[in-house]
mmCIF file of C-alpha atoms in Angstrom:
data_model
loop_
_atom_site.group_PDB
_atom_site.id
_atom_site.type_symbol
_atom_site.label_atom_id
_atom_site.label_comp_id
_atom_site.label_asym_id
_atom_site.label_seq_id
_atom_site.Cartn_x
_atom_site.Cartn_y
_atom_site.Cartn_z
ATOM 1 C CA MET Q 186 0.000 0.000 0.000
ATOM 2 C CA THR Q 187 1.474 3.348 -1.042
ATOM 3 C CA ARG Q 188 -0.200 6.710 -0.665
ATOM 4 C CA LEU Q 189 1.318 10.123 -1.255
ATOM 5 C CA PHE Q 190 -0.086 12.946 0.849
ATOM 6 C CA ARG Q 191 0.976 16.218 -0.730
ATOM 7 C CA SER Q 192 0.949 19.577 0.976
ATOM 8 C CA PRO Q 193 -0.769 22.372 -0.998
ATOM 9 C CA LEU Q 194 2.137 24.599 0.035
ATOM 10 C CA VAL Q 195 4.918 22.886 -1.869
ATOM 11 C CA ALA Q 196 6.256 26.228 -3.087
ATOM 12 C CA ALA Q 197 6.257 27.548 0.462
ATOM 13 C CA ALA Q 198 8.150 24.466 1.582
ATOM 14 C CA ALA Q 199 10.842 25.045 -0.990
ATOM 15 C CA LEU Q 200 11.075 28.701 -0.024
ATOM 16 C CA CYS Q 201 11.270 27.757 3.647
ATOM 17 C CA PHE Q 202 14.288 25.549 3.107
ATOM 18 C CA LEU Q 203 15.989 28.079 0.879
ATOM 19 C CA VAL Q 204 15.530 30.836 3.436
ATOM 20 C CA LEU Q 205 16.870 28.715 6.274
ATOM 21 C CA GLY Q 206 19.622 27.172 4.213
ATOM 22 C CA CYS Q 207 18.266 23.682 4.938
ATOM 23 C CA HIS Q 208 18.752 21.128 2.197
ATOM 24 C CA PRO Q 209 18.480 17.690 3.831
ATOM 25 C CA LYS Q 210 18.711 14.672 1.639
ATOM 26 C CA GLY Q 211 15.178 14.054 0.452
ATOM 27 C CA SER Q 212 12.979 11.066 1.074
ATOM 28 C CA GLU Q 213 12.211 10.160 -2.505
ATOM 29 C CA PRO Q 214 9.363 7.684 -3.073
ATOM 30 C CA GLN Q 215 10.659 4.223 -2.286
ATOM 31 C CA ALA Q 216 9.459 0.727 -3.038
ATOM 32 C CA GLY Q 217 10.558 -2.648 -1.854
ATOM 33 C CA ALA Q 218 10.360 -2.290 1.927
ATOM 34 C CA GLN Q 219 9.976 -5.749 3.439
ATOM 35 C CA LEU Q 220 8.365 -6.718 6.728
ATOM 36 C CA LEU Q 221 10.819 -9.360 7.924
ATOM 37 C CA ARG Q 222 9.232 -10.231 11.233
ATOM 38 C CA VAL Q 223 6.492 -9.089 13.581
ATOM 39 C CA GLU Q 224 5.572 -10.628 16.900
ATOM 40 C CA ARG Q 225 3.555 -9.859 19.972
ATOM 41 C CA ILE Q 226 5.941 -9.193 22.859
ATOM 42 C CA TRP Q 227 3.648 -8.102 25.717
ATOM 43 C CA ASP Q 228 -0.024 -8.566 26.575
ATOM 44 C CA LYS Q 229 -0.183 -9.208 30.316
ATOM 45 C CA ALA Q 230 -2.454 -6.282 31.231
ATOM 46 C CA PRO Q 231 -6.034 -5.802 30.020
ATOM 47 C CA HIS Q 232 -4.762 -2.927 27.820
ATOM 48 C CA ASN Q 233 -1.100 -2.684 26.732
ATOM 49 C CA ALA Q 234 -0.294 0.417 24.715
ATOM 50 C CA PHE Q 235 1.721 3.615 24.018
ATOM 51 C CA THR Q 236 5.156 2.175 23.349
ATOM 52 C CA ASP Q 237 8.727 3.279 22.901
ATOM 53 C CA LEU Q 238 11.903 1.408 21.984
ATOM 54 C CA ILE Q 239 15.619 1.990 22.533
ATOM 55 C CA ARG Q 240 18.976 0.245 22.565
ATOM 56 C CA PHE Q 241 20.891 1.094 25.722
ATOM 57 C CA ARG Q 242 24.285 -0.293 26.701
ATOM 58 C CA GLY Q 243 24.042 -2.899 23.949
ATOM 59 C CA GLN Q 244 20.638 -4.232 25.045
ATOM 60 C CA TRP Q 245 17.008 -3.628 24.143
ATOM 61 C CA PHE Q 246 14.422 -1.825 26.239
ATOM 62 C CA CYS Q 247 10.758 -1.393 25.349
ATOM 63 C CA LEU Q 248 8.233 0.710 27.205
ATOM 64 C CA CYS Q 249 4.449 0.571 27.393
ATOM 65 C CA ARG Q 250 1.507 1.659 29.512
ATOM 66 C CA GLU Q 251 -0.582 -0.939 31.308
ATOM 67 C CA GLY Q 252 -4.165 -0.175 32.284
ATOM 68 C CA GLN Q 253 -7.761 -1.306 32.087
ATOM 69 C CA ASP Q 254 -8.383 0.521 28.811
ATOM 70 C CA HIS Q 255 -7.212 3.408 26.634
ATOM 71 C CA ILE Q 256 -8.567 6.179 28.846
ATOM 72 C CA SER Q 257 -8.662 4.523 32.283
ATOM 73 C CA PHE Q 258 -7.119 6.408 35.215
ATOM 74 C CA ASP Q 259 -4.992 3.484 36.419
ATOM 75 C CA GLY Q 260 -2.038 3.632 34.017
ATOM 76 C CA VAL Q 261 1.416 2.407 35.036
ATOM 77 C CA LEU Q 262 4.614 2.199 32.972
ATOM 78 C CA ARG Q 263 6.093 -1.221 32.189
ATOM 79 C CA VAL Q 264 9.754 -1.354 31.167
ATOM 80 C CA LEU Q 265 10.678 -4.510 29.229
ATOM 81 C CA HIS Q 266 14.191 -5.798 28.611
ATOM 82 C CA SER Q 267 15.725 -8.140 26.054
ATOM 83 C CA LYS Q 268 19.258 -9.093 25.030
ATOM 84 C CA ASN Q 269 18.257 -10.298 21.563
ATOM 85 C CA ALA Q 270 14.868 -8.624 20.823
ATOM 86 C CA ARG Q 271 13.252 -12.069 20.865
ATOM 87 C CA ARG Q 272 12.766 -12.949 24.504
ATOM 88 C CA TRP Q 273 11.380 -10.101 26.601
ATOM 89 C CA ARG Q 274 11.188 -9.894 30.375
ATOM 90 C CA PRO Q 275 9.933 -7.225 32.795
ATOM 91 C CA ALA Q 276 12.675 -4.875 33.954
ATOM 92 C CA ALA Q 277 10.710 -2.328 36.009
ATOM 93 C CA LEU Q 278 7.211 -1.117 36.825
ATOM 94 C CA LEU Q 279 6.806 2.613 37.462
ATOM 95 C CA ASN Q 280 3.744 4.031 39.140
ATOM 96 C CA VAL Q 281 2.701 7.203 40.940
ATOM 97 C CA PRO Q 282 -0.098 7.095 43.547
ATOM 98 C CA GLU Q 283 -3.357 8.579 42.297
ATOM 99 C CA ALA Q 284 -1.918 9.316 38.864
ATOM 100 C CA ASP Q 285 -2.475 7.802 35.441
ATOM 101 C CA LEU Q 286 0.920 7.530 33.713
ATOM 102 C CA ARG Q 287 0.819 7.805 29.919
ATOM 103 C CA ASP Q 288 2.943 7.888 26.766
ATOM 104 C CA GLY Q 289 6.371 7.158 28.231
ATOM 105 C CA LYS Q 290 9.395 7.943 25.996
ATOM 106 C CA PHE Q 291 13.076 6.988 26.253
ATOM 107 C CA SER Q 292 16.215 8.980 25.523
ATOM 108 C CA VAL Q 293 19.881 8.799 26.520
ATOM 109 C CA THR Q 294 21.445 11.765 28.303
ATOM 110 C CA PRO Q 295 24.950 13.097 27.568
ATOM 111 C CA ASP Q 296 26.250 11.493 30.787
ATOM 112 C CA GLY Q 297 25.072 8.065 29.607
ATOM 113 C CA SER Q 298 21.923 7.705 31.690
ATOM 114 C CA LEU Q 299 18.660 6.316 30.357
ATOM 115 C CA MET Q 300 15.970 8.981 30.674
ATOM 116 C CA LEU Q 301 12.239 8.317 30.696
ATOM 117 C CA ILE Q 302 9.645 11.063 30.330
ATOM 118 C CA ALA Q 303 5.890 10.562 30.650
ATOM 119 C CA GLY Q 304 2.652 12.392 31.318
ATOM 120 C CA ALA Q 305 0.813 12.087 34.624
ATOM 121 C CA ARG Q 306 -2.932 12.662 34.659
ATOM 122 C CA ARG Q 307 -4.447 13.383 38.055
ATOM 123 C CA GLY Q 308 -8.072 13.820 39.056
ATOM 124 C CA THR Q 309 -11.064 13.352 36.789
ATOM 125 C CA GLU Q 310 -13.057 16.403 35.666
ATOM 126 C CA PRO Q 311 -11.187 18.560 35.112
ATOM 127 C CA ALA Q 312 -8.008 16.518 35.160
ATOM 128 C CA SER Q 313 -4.621 18.102 35.760
ATOM 129 C CA PHE Q 314 -1.482 17.069 33.893
ATOM 130 C CA ALA Q 315 2.221 17.050 34.711
ATOM 131 C CA SER Q 316 5.354 15.917 32.891
ATOM 132 C CA LEU Q 317 7.553 13.551 34.906
ATOM 133 C CA VAL Q 318 11.089 12.246 34.348
ATOM 134 C CA TRP Q 319 12.973 9.246 35.715
ATOM 135 C CA PHE Q 320 16.632 8.241 35.242
ATOM 136 C CA SER Q 321 18.453 4.915 35.276
ATOM 137 C CA ARG Q 322 21.991 3.636 34.767
ATOM 138 C CA ASP Q 323 20.894 0.093 33.883
ATOM 139 C CA GLY Q 324 17.222 0.236 32.765
ATOM 140 C CA HIS Q 325 16.135 -1.770 35.826
ATOM 141 C CA HIS Q 326 16.558 0.631 38.740
ATOM 142 C CA TRP Q 327 15.069 4.092 38.388
ATOM 143 C CA SER Q 328 15.333 7.348 40.307
ATOM 144 C CA GLY Q 329 12.550 9.887 40.476
ATOM 145 C CA PRO Q 330 10.008 10.857 39.414
ATOM 146 C CA THR Q 331 10.767 14.557 39.051
ATOM 147 C CA GLU Q 332 8.181 17.003 37.719
ATOM 148 C CA VAL Q 333 9.404 19.197 34.856
ATOM 149 C CA ALA Q 334 8.132 21.948 32.532
ATOM 150 C CA ASP Q 335 4.887 23.807 33.320
ATOM 151 C CA PRO Q 336 1.757 22.450 35.008
ATOM 152 C CA ASN Q 337 -0.872 21.382 32.473
ATOM 153 C CA TYR Q 338 1.681 21.413 29.656
ATOM 154 C CA TRP Q 339 2.480 17.901 28.492
ATOM 155 C CA LEU Q 340 6.093 17.570 27.402
ATOM 156 C CA TRP Q 341 5.344 14.622 25.171
ATOM 157 C CA ARG Q 342 8.755 13.608 23.774
ATOM 158 C CA VAL Q 343 12.308 14.990 24.005
ATOM 159 C CA THR Q 344 15.313 14.895 21.673
ATOM 160 C CA TRP Q 345 18.949 15.499 22.624
ATOM 161 C CA HIS Q 346 21.171 17.532 20.296
ATOM 162 C CA ASN Q 347 24.633 18.913 21.110
ATOM 163 C CA ASP Q 348 24.150 18.064 24.802
ATOM 164 C CA THR Q 349 20.875 20.011 24.926
ATOM 165 C CA CYS Q 350 17.449 18.459 25.391
ATOM 166 C CA TYR Q 351 14.548 19.893 23.350
ATOM 167 C CA GLY Q 352 10.858 19.069 23.470
ATOM 168 C CA ILE Q 353 7.431 20.397 22.522
ATOM 169 C CA GLY Q 354 4.884 20.670 25.297
ATOM 170 C CA TYR Q 355 1.194 21.146 24.567
ATOM 171 C CA SER Q 356 -1.495 22.732 26.667
ATOM 172 C CA CYS Q 357 -3.872 20.292 28.358
ATOM 173 C CA GLY Q 358 -6.255 23.078 29.359
ATOM 174 C CA PRO Q 359 -8.777 25.088 27.333
ATOM 175 C CA GLU Q 360 -6.059 27.137 25.605
ATOM 176 C CA HIS Q 361 -4.737 25.839 22.280
ATOM 177 C CA ASN Q 362 -0.984 26.307 22.496
ATOM 178 C CA THR Q 363 2.319 24.477 22.184
ATOM 179 C CA ARG Q 364 5.661 25.663 23.517
ATOM 180 C CA LEU Q 365 9.262 24.676 22.948
ATOM 181 C CA TYR Q 366 11.338 23.722 25.990
ATOM 182 C CA LEU Q 367 15.044 23.100 26.455
ATOM 183 C CA SER Q 368 17.175 21.577 29.193
ATOM 184 C CA HIS Q 369 20.848 20.876 29.762
ATOM 185 C CA ASP Q 370 20.383 18.088 32.310
ATOM 186 C CA GLY Q 371 16.883 16.657 31.653
ATOM 187 C CA ARG Q 372 15.755 17.765 35.115
ATOM 188 C CA THR Q 373 15.267 21.523 34.754
ATOM 189 C CA PHE Q 374 13.461 22.767 31.651
ATOM 190 C CA THR Q 375 13.081 26.377 30.549
ATOM 191 C CA THR Q 376 10.761 27.812 27.926
ATOM 192 C CA LEU Q 377 12.555 28.704 24.693
ATOM 193 C CA VAL Q 378 9.437 29.655 22.705
ATOM 194 C CA ALA Q 379 6.245 30.322 24.658
ATOM 195 C CA ARG Q 380 3.933 30.022 21.651
ATOM 196 C CA VAL Q 381 5.525 27.881 18.983
ATOM 197 C CA TYR Q 382 2.152 26.960 17.407
ATOM 198 C CA ASP Q 383 -1.236 28.163 18.677
ATOM 199 C CA LEU Q 384 -3.634 28.388 15.727
ATOM 200 C CA ASP Q 385 -5.638 25.283 16.645
ATOM 201 C CA TYR Q 386 -5.410 22.125 18.736
ATOM 202 C CA ALA Q 387 -1.926 20.698 18.221
ATOM 203 C CA ASN Q 388 -0.434 18.175 20.604
ATOM 204 C CA GLU Q 389 1.901 15.172 20.033
ATOM 205 C CA SER Q 390 5.235 15.798 18.333
ATOM 206 C CA SER Q 391 8.587 14.395 17.260
ATOM 207 C CA LEU Q 392 11.797 16.381 16.666
ATOM 208 C CA VAL Q 393 14.842 15.601 14.523
ATOM 209 C CA PHE Q 394 17.856 17.626 13.448
ATOM 210 C CA VAL Q 395 19.110 17.774 9.865
ATOM 211 C CA ASP Q 396 22.056 19.462 8.160
ATOM 212 C CA GLY Q 397 23.714 20.048 11.486
ATOM 213 C CA ASP Q 398 21.430 22.328 13.451
ATOM 214 C CA THR Q 399 18.132 22.701 11.566
ATOM 215 C CA MET Q 400 15.235 21.399 13.653
ATOM 216 C CA LEU Q 401 12.233 19.636 12.105
ATOM 217 C CA CYS Q 402 9.031 18.944 14.010
ATOM 218 C CA LEU Q 403 6.323 16.450 13.050
ATOM 219 C CA LEU Q 404 3.211 17.730 14.807
ATOM 220 C CA ARG Q 405 -0.212 16.177 15.317
ATOM 221 C CA ARG Q 406 -3.355 18.301 15.129
ATOM 222 C CA ASP Q 407 -6.943 17.225 15.816
ATOM 223 C CA PRO Q 408 -8.967 16.852 13.750
ATOM 224 C CA GLU Q 409 -6.905 18.730 11.166
ATOM 225 C CA GLN Q 410 -4.022 17.365 9.100
ATOM 226 C CA GLY Q 411 -0.562 17.022 10.593
ATOM 227 C CA LEU Q 412 2.157 19.622 10.166
ATOM 228 C CA LEU Q 413 5.859 19.650 9.462
ATOM 229 C CA GLY Q 414 7.655 22.530 11.158
ATOM 230 C CA VAL Q 415 11.143 23.807 10.369
ATOM 231 C CA ALA Q 416 13.394 26.233 12.248
ATOM 232 C CA GLY Q 417 17.017 27.181 12.276
ATOM 233 C CA PRO Q 418 18.972 28.232 15.374
ATOM 234 C CA PRO Q 419 18.002 29.694 17.795
ATOM 235 C CA TYR Q 420 14.641 27.977 17.000
ATOM 236 C CA THR Q 421 12.487 31.005 17.739
ATOM 237 C CA GLN Q 422 11.094 31.434 14.196
ATOM 238 C CA TRP Q 423 9.050 28.545 12.762
ATOM 239 C CA ARG Q 424 7.322 27.762 9.483
ATOM 240 C CA TRP Q 425 4.612 25.133 9.385
ATOM 241 C CA LEU Q 426 3.731 23.038 6.337
ATOM 242 C CA PRO Q 427 0.490 21.005 6.179
ATOM 243 C CA LEU Q 428 1.122 17.383 5.182
ATOM 244 C CA GLY Q 429 -2.351 16.728 3.810
ATOM 245 C CA VAL Q 430 -3.306 13.907 6.178
ATOM 246 C CA ARG Q 431 -4.326 13.472 9.790
ATOM 247 C CA ILE Q 432 -1.749 11.647 11.925
ATOM 248 C CA GLY Q 433 -1.452 10.356 15.478
ATOM 249 C CA GLY Q 434 1.351 9.207 17.761
ATOM 250 C CA PRO Q 435 4.161 10.584 15.557
ATOM 251 C CA CYS Q 436 7.694 9.238 15.784
ATOM 252 C CA MET Q 437 10.277 10.498 13.283
ATOM 253 C CA VAL Q 438 13.909 9.488 12.687
ATOM 254 C CA ARG Q 439 16.665 10.472 10.295
ATOM 255 C CA LEU Q 440 18.344 7.436 8.760
ATOM 256 C CA PRO Q 441 22.133 7.290 8.259
ATOM 257 C CA ASP Q 442 21.674 8.029 4.529
ATOM 258 C CA GLY Q 443 19.695 11.205 5.278
ATOM 259 C CA ARG Q 444 16.172 9.996 4.570
ATOM 260 C CA LEU Q 445 13.425 11.023 6.985
ATOM 261 C CA LEU Q 446 11.130 8.248 8.151
ATOM 262 C CA ALA Q 447 8.072 8.442 10.380
ATOM 263 C CA ALA Q 448 5.776 5.943 12.024
ATOM 264 C CA VAL Q 449 2.275 7.287 12.663
ATOM 265 C CA ARG Q 450 -1.347 6.374 13.078
ATOM 266 C CA LEU Q 451 -3.293 7.084 9.890
ATOM 267 C CA TYR Q 452 -7.058 7.632 9.913
ATOM 268 C CA ASP Q 453 -8.126 7.547 6.257
ATOM 269 C CA GLU Q 454 -10.201 4.468 5.337
ATOM 270 C CA ARG Q 455 -9.260 2.714 8.581
ATOM 271 C CA MET Q 456 -7.011 3.385 11.543
ATOM 272 C CA ARG Q 457 -3.641 1.675 11.207
ATOM 273 C CA THR Q 458 0.033 1.989 12.088
ATOM 274 C CA ALA Q 459 1.986 3.024 9.012
ATOM 275 C CA LEU Q 460 5.587 3.692 8.055
ATOM 276 C CA CYS Q 461 6.017 6.786 5.903
ATOM 277 C CA TRP Q 462 8.701 8.733 4.077
ATOM 278 C CA ILE Q 463 8.794 12.459 4.751
ATOM 279 C CA ASP Q 464 10.144 14.805 2.113
ATOM 280 C CA PRO Q 465 10.434 18.323 3.578
ATOM 281 C CA GLN Q 466 11.388 19.847 0.237
ATOM 282 C CA ARG Q 467 8.186 18.661 -1.474
ATOM 283 C CA GLY Q 468 6.031 18.890 1.639
ATOM 284 C CA THR Q 469 4.866 15.273 1.500
ATOM 285 C CA LEU Q 470 4.270 12.303 3.730
ATOM 286 C CA GLU Q 471 4.186 9.002 1.820
ATOM 287 C CA GLU Q 472 2.986 5.752 3.330
ATOM 288 C CA PHE Q 473 5.124 2.856 2.132
ATOM 289 C CA LEU Q 474 4.328 0.037 4.555
ATOM 290 C CA THR Q 475 1.296 -0.767 6.686
ATOM 291 C CA LEU Q 476 2.113 -2.823 9.765
ATOM 292 C CA PRO Q 477 -0.327 -5.521 10.927
ATOM 293 C CA SER Q 478 -2.650 -3.290 12.926
ATOM 294 C CA GLY Q 479 -6.121 -1.880 13.344
ATOM 295 C CA GLY Q 480 -8.523 -0.138 15.680
ATOM 296 C CA ASP Q 481 -6.791 1.214 18.772
ATOM 297 C CA THR Q 482 -3.208 1.270 17.482
ATOM 298 C CA SER Q 483 0.085 3.097 16.869
ATOM 299 C CA TYR Q 484 2.311 5.098 19.289
ATOM 300 C CA PRO Q 485 5.509 3.551 17.964
ATOM 301 C CA GLY Q 486 9.162 3.580 18.867
ATOM 302 C CA LEU Q 487 11.856 3.457 16.166
ATOM 303 C CA VAL Q 488 15.423 2.128 16.266
ATOM 304 C CA TRP Q 489 17.856 1.736 13.357
ATOM 305 C CA HIS Q 490 20.111 -1.233 14.141
ATOM 306 C CA LYS Q 491 22.236 -3.503 11.941
ATOM 307 C CA LYS Q 492 20.809 -1.937 8.766
ATOM 308 C CA ARG Q 493 17.271 -2.775 9.820
ATOM 309 C CA LEU Q 494 14.409 -0.683 11.158
ATOM 310 C CA TRP Q 495 12.936 -1.955 14.418
ATOM 311 C CA VAL Q 496 9.459 -0.728 15.334
ATOM 312 C CA SER Q 497 7.581 -1.127 18.589
ATOM 313 C CA TYR Q 498 3.878 -0.328 18.479
ATOM 314 C CA TYR Q 499 0.571 -1.485 19.897
ATOM 315 C CA SER Q 500 -2.571 -2.671 18.203
ATOM 316 C CA SER Q 501 -5.987 -4.203 18.876
ATOM 317 C CA HIS Q 502 -6.428 -6.070 15.595
ATOM 318 C CA GLU Q 503 -6.191 -9.410 17.402
ATOM 319 C CA GLU Q 504 -8.123 -10.525 20.465
ATOM 320 C CA LYS Q 505 -6.753 -7.859 22.814
ATOM 321 C CA THR Q 506 -4.708 -4.656 22.783
ATOM 322 C CA ALA Q 507 -1.078 -5.764 22.872
ATOM 323 C CA VAL Q 508 2.481 -4.595 22.160
ATOM 324 C CA TYR Q 509 4.229 -5.728 18.972
ATOM 325 C CA LEU Q 510 7.761 -5.554 17.620
ATOM 326 C CA ALA Q 511 8.380 -5.419 13.876
ATOM 327 C CA GLN Q 512 11.634 -5.713 11.932
ATOM 328 C CA VAL Q 513 11.702 -4.040 8.511
ATOM 329 C CA ALA Q 514 14.256 -4.118 5.684
ATOM 330 C CA LEU Q 515 14.378 -0.852 3.740
ATOM 331 C CA PRO Q 516 15.529 -0.465 0.131
ATOM 332 C CA PRO Q 517 18.705 1.527 -0.486
ATOM 333 C CA ARG Q 518 18.127 5.173 -1.142
ATOM 334 C CA GLY Q 519 17.131 5.925 -4.715
ATOM 335 C CA GLU Q 520 15.782 2.461 -5.585
#
């Protein structure tokens, strides 16, 4: 299945990259991606979802939320560990009294610690939200949690670049706003841009850096189409390009050959977890592989390892909502 979602602002996209001097290697349409393996790796809770994946100290760690259902207030974070990505065992269970933990994400700090950031939902109506971080030297024993960023701003995912941690936080209150945060230690975050995008309801995001210091942001909006944002240092001026399709749970990586790849939930025809090429010069997002998925699904983690793409995600296309791990072979660039 291949679909090309084209932004109506292709000319603006080209102008944007010319103005900022950003000319990353494009993600030309590709064929021949092969799903080598997919298997269910965790299903012990009634609802197992919202994953992330990382290699840390030569071993695999996968993260998911366990709860009664997608929106239950009983969420805890399950850390899974594997030496070979085949046999997975529990490494840790993180919980906070009277809080629903959601959408945990991994990163590695400059000092070599494994960092975990997640949202904490407290109360019912109206609920309050906080962003929490934990740290570990081995993936099994965790310090924290420590509250970071602003109350009721959900710092959904962070990316380290040149020993600085960046992340987009979105308002969980009535105001439609996202802001860009930075940190030098992962524990204290300051606001770099107070209103990075505030035209409508934008929320989940993924950041990558290209051509040295240019920052790209894949941003979810509801119910509108997703956006691709671009900014050069000091990241205070942004341009936003509509990608022509609604997305959820975005995760974006830059491959060693320069191509930009994203895993997202797509909503057209049916909900599914899809792998897509992103071409910032043409303003397009192109689906090239649909993973076995359906219904309540997506929220992937991506790792490039041994010339293969490894994807964690969750799905409810079988008898219960469970966590899956896929291994994908990608064609060389230009084929």
